[in-house]
Amino acid sequence: MNLTDLVTGGVGSKAIEAISKMTGVSESKAKWIVAAAVPLMIAALNYNAKNKGQSENIDKAIDQHSGGGIFDKIGDLFGQGGSDDGNKIVNHMFGQNTEVVTQNIADKAGISSAQVTGVLATLAPIVMSYLGQQKQASSGGGIGDLIGSVLGGGGQQGAGGGMLGGILGSFLGGGQEEPAQETQQASTGGSMTDMLGGLAGSFFDKSNDGQSKGNILDSIAGMFAK
């Protein structure tokens, strides 16, 4: 199972159906929510591990959520509207940008930010559990290698994660902004890690307005919901 399977495969399909019932949106809109939110979570985890010294903590969190039983009760999880643990994971993933993610998904999906908060808090443990299963099945390596393999390319994708971290750095970490040209190049070519990094970096760019961020979310969703 790779990230596309998580978004649109068996697990993703269960999540999409549950989100549709939870929020009252169509299943196509629920699919868009999953396909936009989950890759952003992966991108944020990758950046936090590589650039904020959180790799050890993320590894531990992944191990704590490595049980596969969560995939058998997805409908029940969404019925609960998200847990405190899920909210903590989301806040660790996005930090000061949590509200940006929540509000822009809400605006684009046409639902309340409170509903999106519940969706994200339920998706986050599922993502961590998925990564835990992938880690158990892997032959070792750090969190960057794990995420690189999840995005579909083993060592090559893992190497591309460096660009992902660099592009996201100014937006998740509050440093100096990366040149727009570099972001554009990463968005249009290279590995899937590079493309996701370019799109996610553009999403977190404070100079982009709500409409631009919505278009970027469409592009991210389009990478995984085909």
mmCIF file with all atom_site columns, C-alpha atoms in Angstrom:
data_model
loop_
_atom_site.group_PDB
_atom_site.id
_atom_site.type_symbol
_atom_site.label_atom_id
_atom_site.label_alt_id
_atom_site.label_comp_id
_atom_site.label_asym_id
_atom_site.label_entity_id
_atom_site.label_seq_id
_atom_site.pdbx_PDB_ins_code
_atom_site.Cartn_x
_atom_site.Cartn_y
_atom_site.Cartn_z
_atom_site.occupancy
_atom_site.B_iso_or_equiv
_atom_site.pdbx_formal_charge
_atom_site.auth_seq_id
_atom_site.auth_comp_id
_atom_site.auth_asym_id
_atom_site.auth_atom_id
_atom_site.pdbx_PDB_model_num
ATOM 1   C CA . MET A 1 1   ? 0.000   0.000  0.000   1.00 0.00 ? 1   MET A CA 1
ATOM 2   C CA . ASN A 1 2   ? 1.380   3.415  -0.940  1.00 0.00 ? 2   ASN A CA 1
ATOM 3   C CA . LEU A 1 3   ? 0.027   6.887  -0.218  1.00 0.00 ? 3   LEU A CA 1
ATOM 4   C CA . THR A 1 4   ? -2.340  6.807  -3.190  1.00 0.00 ? 4   THR A CA 1
ATOM 5   C CA . ASP A 1 5   ? -3.828  3.577  -1.822  1.00 0.00 ? 5   ASP A CA 1
ATOM 6   C CA . LEU A 1 6   ? -4.278  5.214  1.573   1.00 0.00 ? 6   LEU A CA 1
ATOM 7   C CA . VAL A 1 7   ? -6.126  8.120  -0.029  1.00 0.00 ? 7   VAL A CA 1
ATOM 8   C CA . THR A 1 8   ? -8.296  6.304  -2.572  1.00 0.00 ? 8   THR A CA 1
ATOM 9   C CA . GLY A 1 9   ? -7.860  2.567  -1.881  1.00 0.00 ? 9   GLY A CA 1
ATOM 10  C CA . GLY A 1 10  ? -9.652  0.407  0.649   1.00 0.00 ? 10  GLY A CA 1
ATOM 11  C CA . VAL A 1 11  ? -8.738  2.475  3.708   1.00 0.00 ? 11  VAL A CA 1
ATOM 12  C CA . GLY A 1 12  ? -9.325  5.755  1.911   1.00 0.00 ? 12  GLY A CA 1
ATOM 13  C CA . SER A 1 13  ? -12.700 4.616  0.609   1.00 0.00 ? 13  SER A CA 1
ATOM 14  C CA . LYS A 1 14  ? -13.864 3.843  4.147   1.00 0.00 ? 14  LYS A CA 1
ATOM 15  C CA . ALA A 1 15  ? -12.652 7.237  5.334   1.00 0.00 ? 15  ALA A CA 1
ATOM 16  C CA . ILE A 1 16  ? -14.320 9.008  2.427   1.00 0.00 ? 16  ILE A CA 1
ATOM 17  C CA . GLU A 1 17  ? -17.663 7.333  3.095   1.00 0.00 ? 17  GLU A CA 1
ATOM 18  C CA . ALA A 1 18  ? -17.430 8.152  6.808   1.00 0.00 ? 18  ALA A CA 1
ATOM 19  C CA . ILE A 1 19  ? -16.474 11.796 6.170   1.00 0.00 ? 19  ILE A CA 1
ATOM 20  C CA . SER A 1 20  ? -19.393 12.161 3.772   1.00 0.00 ? 20  SER A CA 1
ATOM 21  C CA . LYS A 1 21  ? -21.801 10.960 6.458   1.00 0.00 ? 21  LYS A CA 1
ATOM 22  C CA . MET A 1 22  ? -20.109 13.021 9.165   1.00 0.00 ? 22  MET A CA 1
ATOM 23  C CA . THR A 1 23  ? -20.128 16.329 7.297   1.00 0.00 ? 23  THR A CA 1
ATOM 24  C CA . GLY A 1 24  ? -23.053 15.936 4.899   1.00 0.00 ? 24  GLY A CA 1
ATOM 25  C CA . VAL A 1 25  ? -20.913 16.601 1.813   1.00 0.00 ? 25  VAL A CA 1
ATOM 26  C CA . SER A 1 26  ? -20.904 14.425 -1.289  1.00 0.00 ? 26  SER A CA 1
ATOM 27  C CA . GLU A 1 27  ? -18.472 11.520 -1.452  1.00 0.00 ? 27  GLU A CA 1
ATOM 28  C CA . SER A 1 28  ? -16.603 13.291 -4.261  1.00 0.00 ? 28  SER A CA 1
ATOM 29  C CA . LYS A 1 29  ? -16.071 16.283 -1.975  1.00 0.00 ? 29  LYS A CA 1
ATOM 30  C CA . ALA A 1 30  ? -15.067 13.990 0.901   1.00 0.00 ? 30  ALA A CA 1
ATOM 31  C CA . LYS A 1 31  ? -12.555 12.359 -1.438  1.00 0.00 ? 31  LYS A CA 1
ATOM 32  C CA . TRP A 1 32  ? -11.118 15.781 -2.179  1.00 0.00 ? 32  TRP A CA 1
ATOM 33  C CA . ILE A 1 33  ? -10.762 16.512 1.553   1.00 0.00 ? 33  ILE A CA 1
ATOM 34  C CA . VAL A 1 34  ? -8.821  13.282 2.145   1.00 0.00 ? 34  VAL A CA 1
ATOM 35  C CA . ALA A 1 35  ? -6.657  13.769 -0.959  1.00 0.00 ? 35  ALA A CA 1
ATOM 36  C CA . ALA A 1 36  ? -5.740  17.316 0.090   1.00 0.00 ? 36  ALA A CA 1
ATOM 37  C CA . ALA A 1 37  ? -5.292  16.801 3.845   1.00 0.00 ? 37  ALA A CA 1
ATOM 38  C CA . VAL A 1 38  ? -3.359  13.532 3.987   1.00 0.00 ? 38  VAL A CA 1
ATOM 39  C CA . PRO A 1 39  ? -0.478  14.610 1.678   1.00 0.00 ? 39  PRO A CA 1
ATOM 40  C CA . LEU A 1 40  ? -0.178  17.892 3.608   1.00 0.00 ? 40  LEU A CA 1
ATOM 41  C CA . MET A 1 41  ? 0.191   15.843 6.796   1.00 0.00 ? 41  MET A CA 1
ATOM 42  C CA . ILE A 1 42  ? 2.917   13.715 5.199   1.00 0.00 ? 42  ILE A CA 1
ATOM 43  C CA . ALA A 1 43  ? 4.732   16.823 3.946   1.00 0.00 ? 43  ALA A CA 1
ATOM 44  C CA . ALA A 1 44  ? 4.582   18.460 7.379   1.00 0.00 ? 44  ALA A CA 1
ATOM 45  C CA . LEU A 1 45  ? 5.862   15.332 9.131   1.00 0.00 ? 45  LEU A CA 1
ATOM 46  C CA . ASN A 1 46  ? 8.747   15.123 6.693   1.00 0.00 ? 46  ASN A CA 1
ATOM 47  C CA . TYR A 1 47  ? 9.695   18.744 7.245   1.00 0.00 ? 47  TYR A CA 1
ATOM 48  C CA . ASN A 1 48  ? 9.424   18.510 11.033  1.00 0.00 ? 48  ASN A CA 1
ATOM 49  C CA . ALA A 1 49  ? 11.596  15.389 11.093  1.00 0.00 ? 49  ALA A CA 1
ATOM 50  C CA . LYS A 1 50  ? 14.323  16.813 8.859   1.00 0.00 ? 50  LYS A CA 1
ATOM 51  C CA . ASN A 1 51  ? 14.427  20.434 9.944   1.00 0.00 ? 51  ASN A CA 1
ATOM 52  C CA . LYS A 1 52  ? 13.014  20.821 13.462  1.00 0.00 ? 52  LYS A CA 1
ATOM 53  C CA . GLY A 1 53  ? 14.846  18.010 15.242  1.00 0.00 ? 53  GLY A CA 1
ATOM 54  C CA . GLN A 1 54  ? 11.672  16.006 15.730  1.00 0.00 ? 54  GLN A CA 1
ATOM 55  C CA . SER A 1 55  ? 12.623  12.777 13.970  1.00 0.00 ? 55  SER A CA 1
ATOM 56  C CA . GLU A 1 56  ? 13.004  10.811 17.207  1.00 0.00 ? 56  GLU A CA 1
ATOM 57  C CA . ASN A 1 57  ? 9.674   12.023 18.589  1.00 0.00 ? 57  ASN A CA 1
ATOM 58  C CA . ILE A 1 58  ? 7.924   11.303 15.282  1.00 0.00 ? 58  ILE A CA 1
ATOM 59  C CA . ASP A 1 59  ? 9.465   7.824  15.196  1.00 0.00 ? 59  ASP A CA 1
ATOM 60  C CA . LYS A 1 60  ? 8.126   7.141  18.696  1.00 0.00 ? 60  LYS A CA 1
ATOM 61  C CA . ALA A 1 61  ? 4.681   8.457  17.776  1.00 0.00 ? 61  ALA A CA 1
ATOM 62  C CA . ILE A 1 62  ? 4.605   6.262  14.681  1.00 0.00 ? 62  ILE A CA 1
ATOM 63  C CA . ASP A 1 63  ? 5.551   3.223  16.794  1.00 0.00 ? 63  ASP A CA 1
ATOM 64  C CA . GLN A 1 64  ? 2.758   4.044  19.258  1.00 0.00 ? 64  GLN A CA 1
ATOM 65  C CA . HIS A 1 65  ? 0.209   4.071  16.429  1.00 0.00 ? 65  HIS A CA 1
ATOM 66  C CA . SER A 1 66  ? 1.549   1.066  14.522  1.00 0.00 ? 66  SER A CA 1
ATOM 67  C CA . GLY A 1 67  ? -1.362  -1.252 15.330  1.00 0.00 ? 67  GLY A CA 1
ATOM 68  C CA . GLY A 1 68  ? -3.448  -2.013 12.261  1.00 0.00 ? 68  GLY A CA 1
ATOM 69  C CA . GLY A 1 69  ? -6.728  -2.388 14.150  1.00 0.00 ? 69  GLY A CA 1
ATOM 70  C CA . ILE A 1 70  ? -7.558  1.264  13.575  1.00 0.00 ? 70  ILE A CA 1
ATOM 71  C CA . PHE A 1 71  ? -8.283  0.492  9.907   1.00 0.00 ? 71  PHE A CA 1
ATOM 72  C CA . ASP A 1 72  ? -11.123 -1.840 10.921  1.00 0.00 ? 72  ASP A CA 1
ATOM 73  C CA . LYS A 1 73  ? -13.078 0.812  12.806  1.00 0.00 ? 73  LYS A CA 1
ATOM 74  C CA . ILE A 1 74  ? -12.726 3.892  10.618  1.00 0.00 ? 74  ILE A CA 1
ATOM 75  C CA . GLY A 1 75  ? -16.466 4.543  10.490  1.00 0.00 ? 75  GLY A CA 1
ATOM 76  C CA . ASP A 1 76  ? -16.678 4.526  14.279  1.00 0.00 ? 76  ASP A CA 1
ATOM 77  C CA . LEU A 1 77  ? -13.711 6.875  14.543  1.00 0.00 ? 77  LEU A CA 1
ATOM 78  C CA . PHE A 1 78  ? -15.330 9.510  12.342  1.00 0.00 ? 78  PHE A CA 1
ATOM 79  C CA . GLY A 1 79  ? -18.579 9.090  14.233  1.00 0.00 ? 79  GLY A CA 1
ATOM 80  C CA . GLN A 1 80  ? -16.734 10.264 17.347  1.00 0.00 ? 80  GLN A CA 1
ATOM 81  C CA . GLY A 1 81  ? -15.588 13.471 15.625  1.00 0.00 ? 81  GLY A CA 1
ATOM 82  C CA . GLY A 1 82  ? -11.899 13.150 16.441  1.00 0.00 ? 82  GLY A CA 1
ATOM 83  C CA . SER A 1 83  ? -10.031 12.496 19.688  1.00 0.00 ? 83  SER A CA 1
ATOM 84  C CA . ASP A 1 84  ? -7.783  14.593 21.904  1.00 0.00 ? 84  ASP A CA 1
ATOM 85  C CA . ASP A 1 85  ? -4.894  12.441 20.697  1.00 0.00 ? 85  ASP A CA 1
ATOM 86  C CA . GLY A 1 86  ? -5.844  13.214 17.100  1.00 0.00 ? 86  GLY A CA 1
ATOM 87  C CA . ASN A 1 87  ? -5.980  16.949 17.786  1.00 0.00 ? 87  ASN A CA 1
ATOM 88  C CA . LYS A 1 88  ? -2.553  16.810 19.425  1.00 0.00 ? 88  LYS A CA 1
ATOM 89  C CA . ILE A 1 89  ? -1.097  15.015 16.400  1.00 0.00 ? 89  ILE A CA 1
ATOM 90  C CA . VAL A 1 90  ? -2.567  17.628 14.035  1.00 0.00 ? 90  VAL A CA 1
ATOM 91  C CA . ASN A 1 91  ? -1.137  20.462 16.127  1.00 0.00 ? 91  ASN A CA 1
ATOM 92  C CA . HIS A 1 92  ? 2.277   18.785 16.202  1.00 0.00 ? 92  HIS A CA 1
ATOM 93  C CA . MET A 1 93  ? 2.122   18.323 12.421  1.00 0.00 ? 93  MET A CA 1
ATOM 94  C CA . PHE A 1 94  ? 1.114   21.851 11.444  1.00 0.00 ? 94  PHE A CA 1
ATOM 95  C CA . GLY A 1 95  ? 2.043   23.933 14.485  1.00 0.00 ? 95  GLY A CA 1
ATOM 96  C CA . GLN A 1 96  ? 1.157   27.592 13.999  1.00 0.00 ? 96  GLN A CA 1
ATOM 97  C CA . ASN A 1 97  ? -0.265  26.753 10.576  1.00 0.00 ? 97  ASN A CA 1
ATOM 98  C CA . THR A 1 98  ? -3.021  24.471 11.925  1.00 0.00 ? 98  THR A CA 1
ATOM 99  C CA . GLU A 1 99  ? -5.660  27.168 11.559  1.00 0.00 ? 99  GLU A CA 1
ATOM 100 C CA . VAL A 1 100 ? -4.472  27.989 8.029   1.00 0.00 ? 100 VAL A CA 1
ATOM 101 C CA . VAL A 1 101 ? -4.916  24.356 6.985   1.00 0.00 ? 101 VAL A CA 1
ATOM 102 C CA . THR A 1 102 ? -8.268  23.998 8.732   1.00 0.00 ? 102 THR A CA 1
ATOM 103 C CA . GLN A 1 103 ? -9.807  27.216 7.435   1.00 0.00 ? 103 GLN A CA 1
ATOM 104 C CA . ASN A 1 104 ? -8.677  26.796 3.835   1.00 0.00 ? 104 ASN A CA 1
ATOM 105 C CA . ILE A 1 105 ? -9.972  23.236 3.620   1.00 0.00 ? 105 ILE A CA 1
ATOM 106 C CA . ALA A 1 106 ? -13.241 24.410 5.202   1.00 0.00 ? 106 ALA A CA 1
ATOM 107 C CA . ASP A 1 107 ? -13.597 27.283 2.737   1.00 0.00 ? 107 ASP A CA 1
ATOM 108 C CA . LYS A 1 108 ? -12.861 25.079 -0.257  1.00 0.00 ? 108 LYS A CA 1
ATOM 109 C CA . ALA A 1 109 ? -15.061 22.181 0.876   1.00 0.00 ? 109 ALA A CA 1
ATOM 110 C CA . GLY A 1 110 ? -17.962 24.395 1.954   1.00 0.00 ? 110 GLY A CA 1
ATOM 111 C CA . ILE A 1 111 ? -18.143 23.064 5.516   1.00 0.00 ? 111 ILE A CA 1
ATOM 112 C CA . SER A 1 112 ? -17.409 24.575 8.917   1.00 0.00 ? 112 SER A CA 1
ATOM 113 C CA . SER A 1 113 ? -13.915 24.793 10.352  1.00 0.00 ? 113 SER A CA 1
ATOM 114 C CA . ALA A 1 114 ? -15.199 22.806 13.361  1.00 0.00 ? 114 ALA A CA 1
ATOM 115 C CA . GLN A 1 115 ? -16.128 19.950 11.029  1.00 0.00 ? 115 GLN A CA 1
ATOM 116 C CA . VAL A 1 116 ? -12.703 20.068 9.376   1.00 0.00 ? 116 VAL A CA 1
ATOM 117 C CA . THR A 1 117 ? -11.059 20.027 12.810  1.00 0.00 ? 117 THR A CA 1
ATOM 118 C CA . GLY A 1 118 ? -12.899 16.791 13.571  1.00 0.00 ? 118 GLY A CA 1
ATOM 119 C CA . VAL A 1 119 ? -11.963 15.291 10.205  1.00 0.00 ? 119 VAL A CA 1
ATOM 120 C CA . LEU A 1 120 ? -8.270  16.163 10.593  1.00 0.00 ? 120 LEU A CA 1
ATOM 121 C CA . ALA A 1 121 ? -8.205  14.852 14.172  1.00 0.00 ? 121 ALA A CA 1
ATOM 122 C CA . THR A 1 122 ? -9.569  11.524 12.911  1.00 0.00 ? 122 THR A CA 1
ATOM 123 C CA . LEU A 1 123 ? -7.351  11.321 9.828   1.00 0.00 ? 123 LEU A CA 1
ATOM 124 C CA . ALA A 1 124 ? -4.144  12.037 11.758  1.00 0.00 ? 124 ALA A CA 1
ATOM 125 C CA . PRO A 1 125 ? -4.044  8.778  13.805  1.00 0.00 ? 125 PRO A CA 1
ATOM 126 C CA . ILE A 1 126 ? -4.939  6.844  10.645  1.00 0.00 ? 126 ILE A CA 1
ATOM 127 C CA . VAL A 1 127 ? -1.960  8.417  8.849   1.00 0.00 ? 127 VAL A CA 1
ATOM 128 C CA . MET A 1 128 ? 0.325   7.626  11.801  1.00 0.00 ? 128 MET A CA 1
ATOM 129 C CA . SER A 1 129 ? -0.940  4.036  11.945  1.00 0.00 ? 129 SER A CA 1
ATOM 130 C CA . TYR A 1 130 ? -0.368  3.683  8.215   1.00 0.00 ? 130 TYR A CA 1
ATOM 131 C CA . LEU A 1 131 ? 3.203   4.962  8.580   1.00 0.00 ? 131 LEU A CA 1
ATOM 132 C CA . GLY A 1 132 ? 3.679   2.556  11.496  1.00 0.00 ? 132 GLY A CA 1
ATOM 133 C CA . GLN A 1 133 ? 2.703   -0.399 9.352   1.00 0.00 ? 133 GLN A CA 1
ATOM 134 C CA . GLN A 1 134 ? 5.020   0.770  6.584   1.00 0.00 ? 134 GLN A CA 1
ATOM 135 C CA . LYS A 1 135 ? 7.853   1.137  9.085   1.00 0.00 ? 135 LYS A CA 1
ATOM 136 C CA . GLN A 1 136 ? 7.327   -2.410 10.363  1.00 0.00 ? 136 GLN A CA 1
ATOM 137 C CA . ALA A 1 137 ? 7.453   -3.715 6.797   1.00 0.00 ? 137 ALA A CA 1
ATOM 138 C CA . SER A 1 138 ? 10.569  -1.705 5.873   1.00 0.00 ? 138 SER A CA 1
ATOM 139 C CA . SER A 1 139 ? 14.204  -2.753 6.142   1.00 0.00 ? 139 SER A CA 1
ATOM 140 C CA . GLY A 1 140 ? 15.256  0.189  8.281   1.00 0.00 ? 140 GLY A CA 1
ATOM 141 C CA . GLY A 1 141 ? 16.231  3.794  7.598   1.00 0.00 ? 141 GLY A CA 1
ATOM 142 C CA . GLY A 1 142 ? 15.071  7.053  9.077   1.00 0.00 ? 142 GLY A CA 1
ATOM 143 C CA . ILE A 1 143 ? 11.776  8.880  8.870   1.00 0.00 ? 143 ILE A CA 1
ATOM 144 C CA . GLY A 1 144 ? 12.875  10.574 5.633   1.00 0.00 ? 144 GLY A CA 1
ATOM 145 C CA . ASP A 1 145 ? 13.501  7.218  3.969   1.00 0.00 ? 145 ASP A CA 1
ATOM 146 C CA . LEU A 1 146 ? 10.159  5.947  5.257   1.00 0.00 ? 146 LEU A CA 1
ATOM 147 C CA . ILE A 1 147 ? 8.243   8.915  3.870   1.00 0.00 ? 147 ILE A CA 1
ATOM 148 C CA . GLY A 1 148 ? 10.192  8.729  0.623   1.00 0.00 ? 148 GLY A CA 1
ATOM 149 C CA . SER A 1 149 ? 9.128   5.105  0.186   1.00 0.00 ? 149 SER A CA 1
ATOM 150 C CA . VAL A 1 150 ? 5.518   5.994  1.078   1.00 0.00 ? 150 VAL A CA 1
ATOM 151 C CA . LEU A 1 151 ? 5.527   8.591  -1.674  1.00 0.00 ? 151 LEU A CA 1
ATOM 152 C CA . GLY A 1 152 ? 6.518   5.876  -4.084  1.00 0.00 ? 152 GLY A CA 1
ATOM 153 C CA . GLY A 1 153 ? 10.220  5.690  -4.808  1.00 0.00 ? 153 GLY A CA 1
ATOM 154 C CA . GLY A 1 154 ? 12.489  4.352  -2.119  1.00 0.00 ? 154 GLY A CA 1
ATOM 155 C CA . GLY A 1 155 ? 15.935  5.961  -2.003  1.00 0.00 ? 155 GLY A CA 1
ATOM 156 C CA . GLN A 1 156 ? 15.358  8.348  -4.899  1.00 0.00 ? 156 GLN A CA 1
ATOM 157 C CA . GLN A 1 157 ? 12.255  9.796  -3.287  1.00 0.00 ? 157 GLN A CA 1
ATOM 158 C CA . GLY A 1 158 ? 13.992  9.898  0.075   1.00 0.00 ? 158 GLY A CA 1
ATOM 159 C CA . ALA A 1 159 ? 16.753  12.002 -1.449  1.00 0.00 ? 159 ALA A CA 1
ATOM 160 C CA . GLY A 1 160 ? 14.155  14.301 -2.932  1.00 0.00 ? 160 GLY A CA 1
ATOM 161 C CA . GLY A 1 161 ? 12.864  14.889 0.574   1.00 0.00 ? 161 GLY A CA 1
ATOM 162 C CA . GLY A 1 162 ? 15.722  17.318 1.048   1.00 0.00 ? 162 GLY A CA 1
ATOM 163 C CA . MET A 1 163 ? 14.114  19.679 -1.430  1.00 0.00 ? 163 MET A CA 1
ATOM 164 C CA . LEU A 1 164 ? 10.770  19.114 0.268   1.00 0.00 ? 164 LEU A CA 1
ATOM 165 C CA . GLY A 1 165 ? 12.277  20.205 3.563   1.00 0.00 ? 165 GLY A CA 1
ATOM 166 C CA . GLY A 1 166 ? 13.994  23.203 2.006   1.00 0.00 ? 166 GLY A CA 1
ATOM 167 C CA . ILE A 1 167 ? 10.903  24.502 0.284   1.00 0.00 ? 167 ILE A CA 1
ATOM 168 C CA . LEU A 1 168 ? 8.699   24.059 3.339   1.00 0.00 ? 168 LEU A CA 1
ATOM 169 C CA . GLY A 1 169 ? 11.270  25.495 5.705   1.00 0.00 ? 169 GLY A CA 1
ATOM 170 C CA . SER A 1 170 ? 10.336  29.144 5.401   1.00 0.00 ? 170 SER A CA 1
ATOM 171 C CA . PHE A 1 171 ? 6.635   28.448 5.773   1.00 0.00 ? 171 PHE A CA 1
ATOM 172 C CA . LEU A 1 172 ? 6.469   25.817 8.514   1.00 0.00 ? 172 LEU A CA 1
ATOM 173 C CA . GLY A 1 173 ? 9.580   27.056 10.270  1.00 0.00 ? 173 GLY A CA 1
ATOM 174 C CA . GLY A 1 174 ? 9.198   30.825 9.903   1.00 0.00 ? 174 GLY A CA 1
ATOM 175 C CA . GLY A 1 175 ? 12.556  31.430 8.216   1.00 0.00 ? 175 GLY A CA 1
ATOM 176 C CA . GLN A 1 176 ? 13.497  33.219 5.040   1.00 0.00 ? 176 GLN A CA 1
ATOM 177 C CA . GLU A 1 177 ? 11.262  32.553 2.068   1.00 0.00 ? 177 GLU A CA 1
ATOM 178 C CA . GLU A 1 178 ? 12.496  30.332 -0.734  1.00 0.00 ? 178 GLU A CA 1
ATOM 179 C CA . PRO A 1 179 ? 12.619  31.800 -4.250  1.00 0.00 ? 179 PRO A CA 1
ATOM 180 C CA . ALA A 1 180 ? 9.357   31.372 -6.131  1.00 0.00 ? 180 ALA A CA 1
ATOM 181 C CA . GLN A 1 181 ? 11.263  29.915 -9.091  1.00 0.00 ? 181 GLN A CA 1
ATOM 182 C CA . GLU A 1 182 ? 12.505  26.980 -7.005  1.00 0.00 ? 182 GLU A CA 1
ATOM 183 C CA . THR A 1 183 ? 9.005   26.277 -5.743  1.00 0.00 ? 183 THR A CA 1
ATOM 184 C CA . GLN A 1 184 ? 7.662   26.369 -9.284  1.00 0.00 ? 184 GLN A CA 1
ATOM 185 C CA . GLN A 1 185 ? 10.352  23.996 -10.525 1.00 0.00 ? 185 GLN A CA 1
ATOM 186 C CA . ALA A 1 186 ? 9.576   21.522 -7.777  1.00 0.00 ? 186 ALA A CA 1
ATOM 187 C CA . SER A 1 187 ? 5.877   21.755 -8.566  1.00 0.00 ? 187 SER A CA 1
ATOM 188 C CA . THR A 1 188 ? 6.278   20.930 -12.228 1.00 0.00 ? 188 THR A CA 1
ATOM 189 C CA . GLY A 1 189 ? 8.976   18.263 -12.355 1.00 0.00 ? 189 GLY A CA 1
ATOM 190 C CA . GLY A 1 190 ? 11.063  15.746 -10.490 1.00 0.00 ? 190 GLY A CA 1
ATOM 191 C CA . SER A 1 191 ? 9.944   13.137 -8.003  1.00 0.00 ? 191 SER A CA 1
ATOM 192 C CA . MET A 1 192 ? 6.567   13.036 -6.309  1.00 0.00 ? 192 MET A CA 1
ATOM 193 C CA . THR A 1 193 ? 8.316   14.226 -3.139  1.00 0.00 ? 193 THR A CA 1
ATOM 194 C CA . ASP A 1 194 ? 9.605   17.275 -5.020  1.00 0.00 ? 194 ASP A CA 1
ATOM 195 C CA . MET A 1 195 ? 6.202   18.038 -6.508  1.00 0.00 ? 195 MET A CA 1
ATOM 196 C CA . LEU A 1 196 ? 4.393   17.689 -3.192  1.00 0.00 ? 196 LEU A CA 1
ATOM 197 C CA . GLY A 1 197 ? 7.067   19.815 -1.552  1.00 0.00 ? 197 GLY A CA 1
ATOM 198 C CA . GLY A 1 198 ? 6.640   22.581 -4.100  1.00 0.00 ? 198 GLY A CA 1
ATOM 199 C CA . LEU A 1 199 ? 2.863   22.593 -3.785  1.00 0.00 ? 199 LEU A CA 1
ATOM 200 C CA . ALA A 1 200 ? 2.871   22.401 0.014   1.00 0.00 ? 200 ALA A CA 1
ATOM 201 C CA . GLY A 1 201 ? 5.441   25.170 0.226   1.00 0.00 ? 201 GLY A CA 1
ATOM 202 C CA . SER A 1 202 ? 3.298   27.368 -1.982  1.00 0.00 ? 202 SER A CA 1
ATOM 203 C CA . PHE A 1 203 ? 0.249   26.594 0.147   1.00 0.00 ? 203 PHE A CA 1
ATOM 204 C CA . PHE A 1 204 ? 1.981   27.797 3.313   1.00 0.00 ? 204 PHE A CA 1
ATOM 205 C CA . ASP A 1 205 ? 3.349   30.911 1.580   1.00 0.00 ? 205 ASP A CA 1
ATOM 206 C CA . LYS A 1 206 ? 1.718   33.815 3.419   1.00 0.00 ? 206 LYS A CA 1
ATOM 207 C CA . SER A 1 207 ? 1.713   35.915 0.246   1.00 0.00 ? 207 SER A CA 1
ATOM 208 C CA . ASN A 1 208 ? -0.865  33.612 -1.381  1.00 0.00 ? 208 ASN A CA 1
ATOM 209 C CA . ASP A 1 209 ? -4.506  34.505 -0.793  1.00 0.00 ? 209 ASP A CA 1
ATOM 210 C CA . GLY A 1 210 ? -7.377  32.142 -0.043  1.00 0.00 ? 210 GLY A CA 1
ATOM 211 C CA . GLN A 1 211 ? -8.237  31.540 -3.689  1.00 0.00 ? 211 GLN A CA 1
ATOM 212 C CA . SER A 1 212 ? -4.624  30.685 -4.518  1.00 0.00 ? 212 SER A CA 1
ATOM 213 C CA . LYS A 1 213 ? -4.416  28.339 -1.546  1.00 0.00 ? 213 LYS A CA 1
ATOM 214 C CA . GLY A 1 214 ? -7.636  26.662 -2.665  1.00 0.00 ? 214 GLY A CA 1
ATOM 215 C CA . ASN A 1 215 ? -6.191  26.121 -6.140  1.00 0.00 ? 215 ASN A CA 1
ATOM 216 C CA . ILE A 1 216 ? -3.039  24.651 -4.612  1.00 0.00 ? 216 ILE A CA 1
ATOM 217 C CA . LEU A 1 217 ? -5.128  22.252 -2.521  1.00 0.00 ? 217 LEU A CA 1
ATOM 218 C CA . ASP A 1 218 ? -6.861  21.204 -5.759  1.00 0.00 ? 218 ASP A CA 1
ATOM 219 C CA . SER A 1 219 ? -3.466  20.450 -7.284  1.00 0.00 ? 219 SER A CA 1
ATOM 220 C CA . ILE A 1 220 ? -2.352  18.410 -4.257  1.00 0.00 ? 220 ILE A CA 1
ATOM 221 C CA . ALA A 1 221 ? -5.604  16.468 -4.272  1.00 0.00 ? 221 ALA A CA 1
ATOM 222 C CA . GLY A 1 222 ? -5.214  15.848 -7.998  1.00 0.00 ? 222 GLY A CA 1
ATOM 223 C CA . MET A 1 223 ? -1.879  14.122 -7.409  1.00 0.00 ? 223 MET A CA 1
ATOM 224 C CA . PHE A 1 224 ? -3.464  11.405 -5.285  1.00 0.00 ? 224 PHE A CA 1
ATOM 225 C CA . ALA A 1 225 ? -7.160  11.232 -6.198  1.00 0.00 ? 225 ALA A CA 1
ATOM 226 C CA . LYS A 1 226 ? -7.147  10.101 -9.815  1.00 0.00 ? 226 LYS A CA 1
#
